[in-house]
Tab-separated table of C-alpha atoms and ligand atoms in Angstrom:
chain	number	residue	atom	x	y	z
A	190	MET	CA	60.628	-15.258	170.302
A	191	ALA	CA	62.364	-18.633	170.790
A	192	TRP	CA	63.405	-20.235	173.740
A	193	ARG	CA	66.603	-22.027	174.028
A	194	ALA	CA	65.487	-25.813	173.735
A	195	SER	CA	64.747	-25.408	169.647
A	196	GLY	CA	66.209	-28.437	167.479
A	197	HIS	CA	66.154	-29.490	163.568
A	198	THR	CA	64.805	-32.601	164.626
A	199	ASN	CA	62.175	-34.025	166.997
A	200	ALA	CA	65.052	-35.864	168.221
A	201	GLU	CA	67.052	-32.929	168.925
A	202	LEU	CA	64.067	-30.612	170.618
A	203	VAL	CA	63.769	-33.676	172.889
A	204	HIS	CA	67.253	-33.769	174.038
A	205	ASN	CA	67.802	-29.929	174.517
A	206	LEU	CA	64.248	-29.960	176.669
A	207	LYS	CA	65.954	-32.832	179.157
A	208	ARG	CA	68.982	-31.081	179.237
A	209	LEU	CA	67.511	-27.944	180.324
A	210	GLY	CA	65.618	-30.070	182.775
A	211	LEU	CA	62.329	-29.687	181.024
A	212	ILE	CA	61.591	-33.260	180.724
A	213	GLU	CA	62.848	-34.848	183.644
A	214	SER	CA	60.522	-38.655	183.442
A	215	PRO	CA	62.195	-41.422	181.166
A	216	VAL	CA	57.915	-41.807	180.315
A	217	VAL	CA	58.070	-37.663	179.253
A	218	GLU	CA	60.944	-38.562	176.726
A	219	LYS	CA	59.464	-41.551	175.804
A	220	ALA	CA	55.861	-40.174	174.376
A	221	PHE	CA	57.618	-36.569	173.039
A	222	LEU	CA	59.651	-39.097	170.892
A	223	ALA	CA	57.207	-40.934	170.097
A	224	VAL	CA	54.988	-38.249	168.829
A	225	ASP	CA	56.593	-36.081	166.401
A	226	ARG	CA	55.495	-32.766	165.905
A	227	LYS	CA	55.932	-31.857	162.379
A	228	TYR	CA	52.788	-33.898	162.123
A	229	PHE	CA	50.982	-31.157	163.950
A	230	VAL	CA	52.465	-27.886	163.314
A	231	PRO	CA	51.533	-26.882	159.646
A	232	VAL	CA	54.449	-25.499	158.057
A	233	GLY	CA	54.046	-21.851	156.793
A	234	ARG	CA	52.055	-18.282	156.670
A	235	PRO	CA	48.709	-18.232	157.848
A	236	ALA	CA	46.767	-17.526	154.438
A	237	SER	CA	43.968	-15.217	154.297
A	238	VAL	CA	41.468	-17.045	152.794
A	239	SER	CA	41.390	-19.590	155.156
A	240	LEU	CA	38.543	-18.786	157.288
A	241	SER	CA	36.224	-17.630	154.532
A	242	THR	CA	36.166	-21.573	153.331
A	243	PRO	CA	36.092	-23.237	156.260
A	244	SER	CA	35.049	-26.888	155.143
A	245	THR	CA	31.513	-27.152	156.015
A	246	SER	CA	29.082	-29.769	155.472
A	247	GLY	CA	26.158	-28.954	153.209
A	248	GLN	CA	23.750	-29.804	156.879
A	249	GLN	CA	26.061	-27.313	158.975
A	250	GLN	CA	25.367	-24.933	156.116
A	251	GLN	CA	21.628	-24.995	156.891
A	252	GLN	CA	22.264	-24.641	160.524
A	253	GLN	CA	24.422	-21.358	159.489
A	254	GLN	CA	21.469	-19.593	157.422
A	255	HIS	CA	19.051	-20.716	160.756
A	256	MET	CA	21.389	-18.806	162.954
A	257	GLU	CA	19.279	-15.575	165.101
A	258	PRO	CA	19.079	-12.159	163.232
A	259	SER	CA	21.391	-10.094	164.905
A	260	ALA	CA	19.587	-6.706	166.410
A	261	SER	CA	20.801	-3.783	164.307
A	262	ALA	CA	20.506	-3.891	160.748
A	263	THR	CA	23.934	-3.122	160.107
A	264	ALA	CA	24.722	-5.884	161.755
A	265	GLN	CA	23.325	-7.953	159.641
A	266	VAL	CA	24.961	-6.577	156.794
A	267	ARG	CA	27.994	-7.165	158.195
A	268	GLU	CA	27.057	-10.523	159.451
A	269	ALA	CA	25.747	-11.229	156.264
A	270	SER	CA	29.337	-10.890	154.408
A	271	ALA	CA	31.300	-12.255	157.279
A	272	PRO	CA	32.041	-15.672	157.264
A	273	GLN	CA	30.385	-17.608	160.177
A	274	PRO	CA	32.046	-20.406	162.930
A	275	PRO	CA	30.330	-23.908	161.512
A	276	ALA	CA	28.350	-24.656	164.038
A	277	ALA	CA	30.203	-26.331	167.500
A	278	ASN	CA	27.374	-29.125	168.049
A	279	ALA	CA	27.531	-30.081	164.021
A	280	PRO	CA	28.094	-33.940	163.640
A	281	LEU	CA	31.639	-34.545	162.712
A	282	SER	CA	32.399	-35.009	158.947
A	283	VAL	CA	34.271	-37.815	157.761
A	284	PHE	CA	37.951	-36.411	157.859
A	285	PRO	CA	38.713	-35.927	154.272
A	286	GLY	CA	41.980	-34.650	155.177
A	287	ARG	CA	43.978	-32.214	154.168
A	288	GLN	CA	47.537	-33.818	153.864
A	289	HIS	CA	50.277	-32.851	155.953
A	290	GLU	CA	52.092	-31.706	152.957
A	291	GLU	CA	49.611	-29.656	151.001
A	292	ARG	CA	49.877	-26.967	153.886
A	293	ASP	CA	51.892	-24.645	152.696
A	294	GLU	CA	49.512	-22.041	153.711
A	295	PHE	CA	51.647	-21.364	157.028
A	296	ALA	CA	55.599	-21.573	155.390
A	297	GLN	CA	57.231	-19.909	158.372
A	298	ASN	CA	56.224	-22.264	160.684
A	299	ASP	CA	59.202	-24.812	162.511
A	300	PRO	CA	57.732	-27.780	164.126
A	301	TYR	CA	60.986	-28.005	165.885
A	302	GLU	CA	61.551	-24.415	167.437
A	303	ASP	CA	60.800	-23.935	170.907
A	304	SER	CA	58.467	-20.866	170.871
A	305	PRO	CA	54.573	-20.832	169.859
A	306	GLN	CA	53.665	-21.463	166.419
A	307	TYR	CA	50.496	-19.542	164.665
A	308	ILE	CA	47.533	-23.028	163.845
A	309	GLY	CA	45.002	-20.755	162.145
A	310	TYR	CA	41.606	-19.492	163.663
A	311	TYR	CA	43.502	-17.322	165.729
A	312	ALA	CA	45.049	-20.256	167.819
A	313	THR	CA	48.410	-21.552	168.182
A	314	ILE	CA	50.223	-24.758	169.393
A	315	SER	CA	51.951	-23.915	172.611
A	316	ALA	CA	55.963	-23.430	172.804
A	317	PRO	CA	57.746	-26.947	173.315
A	318	HIS	CA	58.782	-26.268	176.824
A	319	ILE	CA	55.154	-24.712	178.199
A	320	GLN	CA	53.712	-28.850	176.892
A	321	ALA	CA	56.852	-30.085	178.422
A	322	MET	CA	56.118	-29.038	181.615
A	323	CYS	CA	52.020	-29.283	181.602
A	324	ALA	CA	52.857	-33.242	180.699
A	325	GLU	CA	55.556	-33.464	183.942
A	326	LEU	CA	53.009	-31.933	186.343
A	327	LEU	CA	50.371	-34.328	184.734
A	328	ARG	CA	52.366	-37.339	184.387
A	329	SER	CA	51.683	-39.414	187.483
A	330	HIS	CA	48.110	-38.816	186.947
A	331	ILE	CA	47.727	-39.402	183.713
A	332	GLY	CA	50.215	-43.073	184.170
A	333	ARG	CA	46.960	-44.318	186.538
A	334	PRO	CA	45.766	-47.640	185.502
A	335	GLY	CA	42.276	-46.887	183.491
A	336	ALA	CA	42.660	-43.099	183.817
A	337	ARG	CA	41.025	-40.660	181.983
A	338	VAL	CA	42.202	-37.608	180.869
A	339	LEU	CA	40.447	-34.329	179.499
A	340	ASP	CA	42.022	-31.858	177.196
A	341	VAL	CA	40.243	-28.675	176.564
A	342	GLY	CA	41.340	-26.613	174.257
A	343	SER	CA	42.988	-29.490	171.943
A	344	GLY	CA	44.218	-27.469	169.157
A	345	THR	CA	46.087	-29.412	166.527
A	346	GLY	CA	45.916	-32.639	169.138
A	347	TYR	CA	49.587	-32.738	169.755
A	348	LEU	CA	49.002	-32.649	173.422
A	349	THR	CA	46.335	-35.442	173.450
A	350	ALA	CA	48.474	-37.665	171.535
A	351	ILE	CA	51.254	-36.626	173.791
A	352	PHE	CA	48.987	-37.790	176.944
A	353	ALA	CA	47.955	-41.269	175.346
A	354	LYS	CA	51.218	-42.242	174.443
A	355	LEU	CA	52.740	-40.870	178.226
A	356	GLY	CA	50.330	-43.035	180.146
A	357	GLU	CA	51.135	-46.402	177.501
A	358	PHE	CA	54.539	-45.748	178.215
A	359	THR	CA	54.131	-45.084	182.187
A	360	LEU	CA	52.272	-48.413	182.278
A	361	GLN	CA	54.621	-50.318	179.946
A	362	LEU	CA	57.577	-49.482	182.824
A	363	SER	CA	55.459	-50.891	185.650
A	364	ASP	CA	55.431	-54.234	183.566
A	365	ALA	CA	58.857	-53.985	183.013
A	366	THR	CA	57.832	-54.356	179.082
A	367	GLU	CA	60.560	-53.074	177.422
A	368	ASP	CA	59.665	-53.153	173.511
A	369	ILE	CA	57.643	-49.955	172.980
A	370	ALA	CA	56.770	-51.235	169.054
A	371	ALA	CA	54.889	-54.301	169.852
A	372	PRO	CA	51.485	-54.199	169.849
A	373	THR	CA	49.405	-53.510	173.100
A	374	PRO	CA	48.570	-56.677	174.931
A	375	ALA	CA	44.208	-56.764	175.041
A	376	THR	CA	45.062	-57.242	178.852
A	377	THR	CA	47.176	-53.872	179.283
A	378	ARG	CA	44.505	-52.187	176.703
A	379	ALA	CA	41.974	-51.998	179.740
A	380	LEU	CA	44.308	-50.105	181.764
A	381	LEU	CA	45.826	-47.627	179.063
A	382	PRO	CA	43.907	-44.082	179.625
A	383	ARG	CA	41.505	-42.854	177.170
A	384	VAL	CA	41.898	-38.720	176.220
A	385	PHE	CA	39.330	-37.155	175.379
A	386	GLY	CA	40.047	-33.568	173.318
A	387	ILE	CA	37.586	-30.682	173.200
A	388	ASP	CA	37.880	-27.382	170.702
A	389	HIS	CA	35.066	-25.193	169.668
A	390	VAL	CA	36.715	-25.103	166.726
A	391	ARG	CA	35.378	-27.838	164.280
A	392	PRO	CA	37.947	-27.148	161.276
A	393	LEU	CA	40.669	-27.769	164.082
A	394	VAL	CA	39.537	-30.811	165.317
A	395	GLU	CA	39.186	-32.314	161.968
A	396	ALA	CA	42.806	-31.576	161.507
A	397	SER	CA	43.971	-32.828	164.919
A	398	LEU	CA	41.955	-36.057	163.986
A	399	GLN	CA	43.930	-36.295	160.913
A	400	ASN	CA	47.246	-35.014	162.496
A	401	ILE	CA	46.685	-38.203	165.179
A	402	ARG	CA	45.894	-40.313	162.176
A	403	LEU	CA	49.576	-39.782	160.392
A	404	SER	CA	51.647	-39.829	163.536
A	405	ASN	CA	49.929	-42.333	165.853
A	406	PRO	CA	47.229	-44.256	164.229
A	407	GLU	CA	46.701	-46.562	166.787
A	408	LEU	CA	45.329	-43.958	169.172
A	409	ILE	CA	42.597	-44.175	166.502
A	410	ASP	CA	42.081	-47.433	165.957
A	411	GLU	CA	42.570	-48.309	169.278
A	412	GLN	CA	39.737	-46.025	170.412
A	413	ARG	CA	42.715	-44.112	172.990
A	414	VAL	CA	41.489	-40.961	171.881
A	415	ALA	CA	38.372	-39.004	171.139
A	416	PHE	CA	37.602	-36.135	169.763
A	417	LYS	CA	34.401	-33.240	170.307
A	418	ALA	CA	33.727	-29.796	168.535
A	419	ASP	CA	32.087	-27.708	171.572
A	420	ASP	CA	32.390	-25.494	174.305
A	421	GLY	CA	35.354	-27.296	176.450
A	422	ARG	CA	34.611	-24.730	179.913
A	423	LEU	CA	31.833	-26.946	179.978
A	424	GLY	CA	34.139	-30.217	180.089
A	425	TRP	CA	32.826	-33.577	178.823
A	426	PRO	CA	30.207	-35.093	181.340
A	427	GLU	CA	29.911	-37.825	179.943
A	428	TYR	CA	33.313	-39.245	180.862
A	429	ALA	CA	33.825	-37.550	183.834
A	430	PRO	CA	34.971	-37.898	186.298
A	431	PHE	CA	39.025	-37.058	184.939
A	432	ASP	CA	41.992	-37.734	186.811
A	433	ALA	CA	43.557	-35.394	184.666
A	434	ILE	CA	42.304	-32.048	183.055
A	435	HIS	CA	44.283	-30.009	181.137
A	436	VAL	CA	42.896	-26.639	179.500
A	437	GLY	CA	45.411	-24.834	176.500
A	438	ALA	CA	43.784	-21.563	176.598
A	439	ALA	CA	43.421	-18.752	179.513
A	440	ALA	CA	40.624	-18.698	181.455
A	441	ASP	CA	39.657	-15.537	183.831
A	442	VAL	CA	38.220	-17.764	186.783
A	443	VAL	CA	38.367	-21.763	186.463
A	444	PRO	CA	35.212	-22.571	184.712
A	445	ARG	CA	33.192	-24.846	187.585
A	446	ALA	CA	32.190	-27.476	185.483
A	447	LEU	CA	35.737	-28.185	184.811
A	448	LEU	CA	36.155	-27.849	188.845
A	449	GLU	CA	33.472	-30.340	188.904
A	450	GLN	CA	34.274	-33.123	186.548
A	451	LEU	CA	37.801	-33.520	188.380
A	452	LYS	CA	37.928	-36.674	190.098
A	453	PRO	CA	39.102	-36.576	193.620
A	454	GLY	CA	42.539	-36.920	194.440
A	455	GLY	CA	42.601	-35.860	190.826
A	456	ARG	CA	44.604	-32.624	189.283
A	457	MET	CA	44.125	-29.838	186.571
A	458	VAL	CA	46.443	-27.843	185.024
A	459	ILE	CA	44.689	-24.538	183.475
A	460	PRO	CA	46.514	-21.231	182.563
A	461	ILE	CA	44.606	-18.276	184.378
A	462	GLY	CA	44.744	-14.437	183.966
A	463	PRO	CA	43.159	-12.180	180.954
A	464	GLU	CA	43.836	-12.027	177.621
A	465	GLY	CA	46.869	-10.479	176.470
A	466	GLY	CA	47.681	-9.804	179.880
A	467	ASP	CA	49.597	-10.951	183.414
A	468	GLN	CA	48.470	-14.874	183.276
A	469	LYS	CA	50.214	-17.480	185.747
A	470	LEU	CA	49.967	-21.360	184.968
A	471	VAL	CA	48.846	-22.984	187.831
A	472	ALA	CA	47.798	-26.603	189.254
A	473	ILE	CA	44.850	-27.469	190.978
A	474	ASP	CA	44.438	-30.676	193.300
A	475	ARG	CA	41.382	-31.989	194.039
A	476	ASP	CA	41.281	-33.835	197.895
A	477	GLU	CA	40.653	-36.727	197.797
A	478	THR	CA	38.901	-36.766	201.137
A	479	ASP	CA	37.202	-33.914	201.120
A	480	PRO	CA	35.796	-33.625	197.418
A	481	SER	CA	35.365	-29.975	198.435
A	482	LYS	CA	38.696	-28.883	198.676
A	483	TYR	CA	40.946	-27.313	195.853
A	484	ILE	CA	44.549	-27.140	196.290
A	485	GLN	CA	45.806	-24.256	193.844
A	486	LYS	CA	49.591	-24.147	193.390
A	487	ASP	CA	51.257	-21.191	190.987
A	488	ILE	CA	53.660	-22.711	188.094
A	489	THR	CA	54.975	-19.855	186.024
A	490	GLY	CA	54.291	-16.752	184.292
A	491	VAL	CA	52.684	-17.086	180.741
A	492	ARG	CA	51.084	-15.917	177.692
A	493	TYR	CA	47.925	-18.090	176.292
A	494	VAL	CA	45.367	-17.511	174.498
A	495	PRO	CA	41.838	-17.178	175.713
A	496	LEU	CA	39.297	-19.546	176.871
A	497	CYS	CA	36.385	-17.845	174.898
A	498	ASP	CA	33.454	-18.175	172.650
A	499	LEU	CA	33.975	-19.449	169.784
A	500	ALA	CA	32.269	-16.311	167.924
A	501	TYR	CA	34.613	-14.204	169.809
A	502	GLN	CA	37.766	-15.736	168.107
A	503	TRP	CA	36.296	-16.638	165.205
A	504	GLN	CA	35.915	-12.599	164.625
A	505	GLY	CA	39.381	-12.069	166.272
A	506	ALA	CA	40.914	-14.473	163.587
A	507	LEU	CA	38.796	-12.732	160.553
A	508	ASN	CA	40.372	-9.291	161.859
A	509	ALA	CA	43.849	-10.755	162.262
A	510	ASP	CA	43.522	-11.547	158.677
A	511	THR	CA	42.186	-8.418	157.335
A	512	GLU	CA	44.974	-6.700	159.297
A	513	GLU	CA	47.569	-8.997	156.911
A	514	GLU	CA	46.283	-8.270	153.908
A	515	GLU	CA	46.292	-4.301	154.739
A	516	LYS	CA	49.887	-5.089	155.136
A	517	LEU	CA	50.728	-6.546	151.838
B	646	LIG	N1	46.862	-27.485	173.045
B	646	LIG	C1	46.312	-26.796	171.771
B	646	LIG	C2	46.295	-25.162	172.141
B	646	LIG	C3	46.187	-24.893	171.439
B	646	LIG	S1	45.253	-22.954	171.179
B	646	LIG	C4	48.430	-27.190	171.220
B	646	LIG	O1	48.786	-26.917	171.486
B	646	LIG	O2	47.703	-27.412	169.996
B	646	LIG	C5	44.148	-23.025	172.116
B	646	LIG	C6	42.969	-23.724	171.935
B	646	LIG	O3	41.724	-23.486	172.436
B	646	LIG	C7	42.569	-22.838	170.454
B	646	LIG	O4	42.808	-24.355	169.608
B	646	LIG	C8	41.415	-22.691	170.793
B	646	LIG	O5	40.287	-22.831	169.436
B	646	LIG	C9	40.608	-23.495	171.806
B	646	LIG	N2	39.653	-22.881	173.053
B	646	LIG	C10	39.369	-21.554	173.166
B	646	LIG	N3	38.381	-21.420	173.737
B	646	LIG	C11	37.895	-22.157	173.523
B	646	LIG	C12	36.588	-22.827	174.295
B	646	LIG	N4	35.960	-22.157	174.861
B	646	LIG	N5	36.260	-24.191	173.897
B	646	LIG	C13	37.102	-24.890	173.548
B	646	LIG	N6	38.349	-24.829	172.926
B	646	LIG	C14	38.381	-23.749	172.669
């Protein structure tokens, strides 16, 4: 169901989010205006073939062939016919790039509708009003000079890009620089946030890079965003600690690694609760003076896809596709 902020254009959507009090601060507004959702929401109805032809490199295919055989013979037969997810830790291919205009497999999606939209692989991009809420909750942490931000379950890369722009505008505001189109000067660049996106679905990670290349290429050219295909529950220890952590999928329990990788004085925003059940979005603040202390604040009830094993999500997507085929 579409929520109340829907618009016909990105600007109209942002205007409505502001009118409804979901966007409160000028920097969040600027970031939402600077990152057009049309580059991130695939247009069309999901194709049932999308999973049977994952874009795997030769190396990935080789890795798949070496996967452990399953215990029972029937399971082996089923596995032989079911497409396997590409190995999460295989190197990213250079982004061959499905062009935005070619994404005709998602016909019913409207980028400016205030509702979650299917992005393939059993995942959704969250509704704009929830994303606005998350951006507001993390705004002051992302806006710290030189902040490091982790976006777990980065999906389309939309929020990853929003966070990067949000930090940029916060610094510019404190500089009283008004020209948002001007190239970022080197002195400011060192203080810009670096945003690290992780998603375990490799084709989504590749698409997210392509999306950002189309919408905000400076974020890639200036290495202000980075992605990897991996299990996000493990965080990204090489770049920890993080001033802000956003998790875009619901966890039963907050992953320990993420709590550990949150900087003292940092904030994590994460949906908690069972798949398809009662979930709540919470903000967790790590105490600056006593880092063993975490304070959790409930924000609102939500419905997110689960933070789960890749194999579980892949299987779910395959089942969803089969159900879709049976209906046809
Ligand atoms: N913030 C994203 C939300 C995508 S939906 C957006 O707005 O586009 C949630 C994402 O979490 C999916 O892309 C899914 O693939 C990912 N995900 C689920 N479990 C994960 C895990 N264990 N590690 C990494 N990503 C995960």
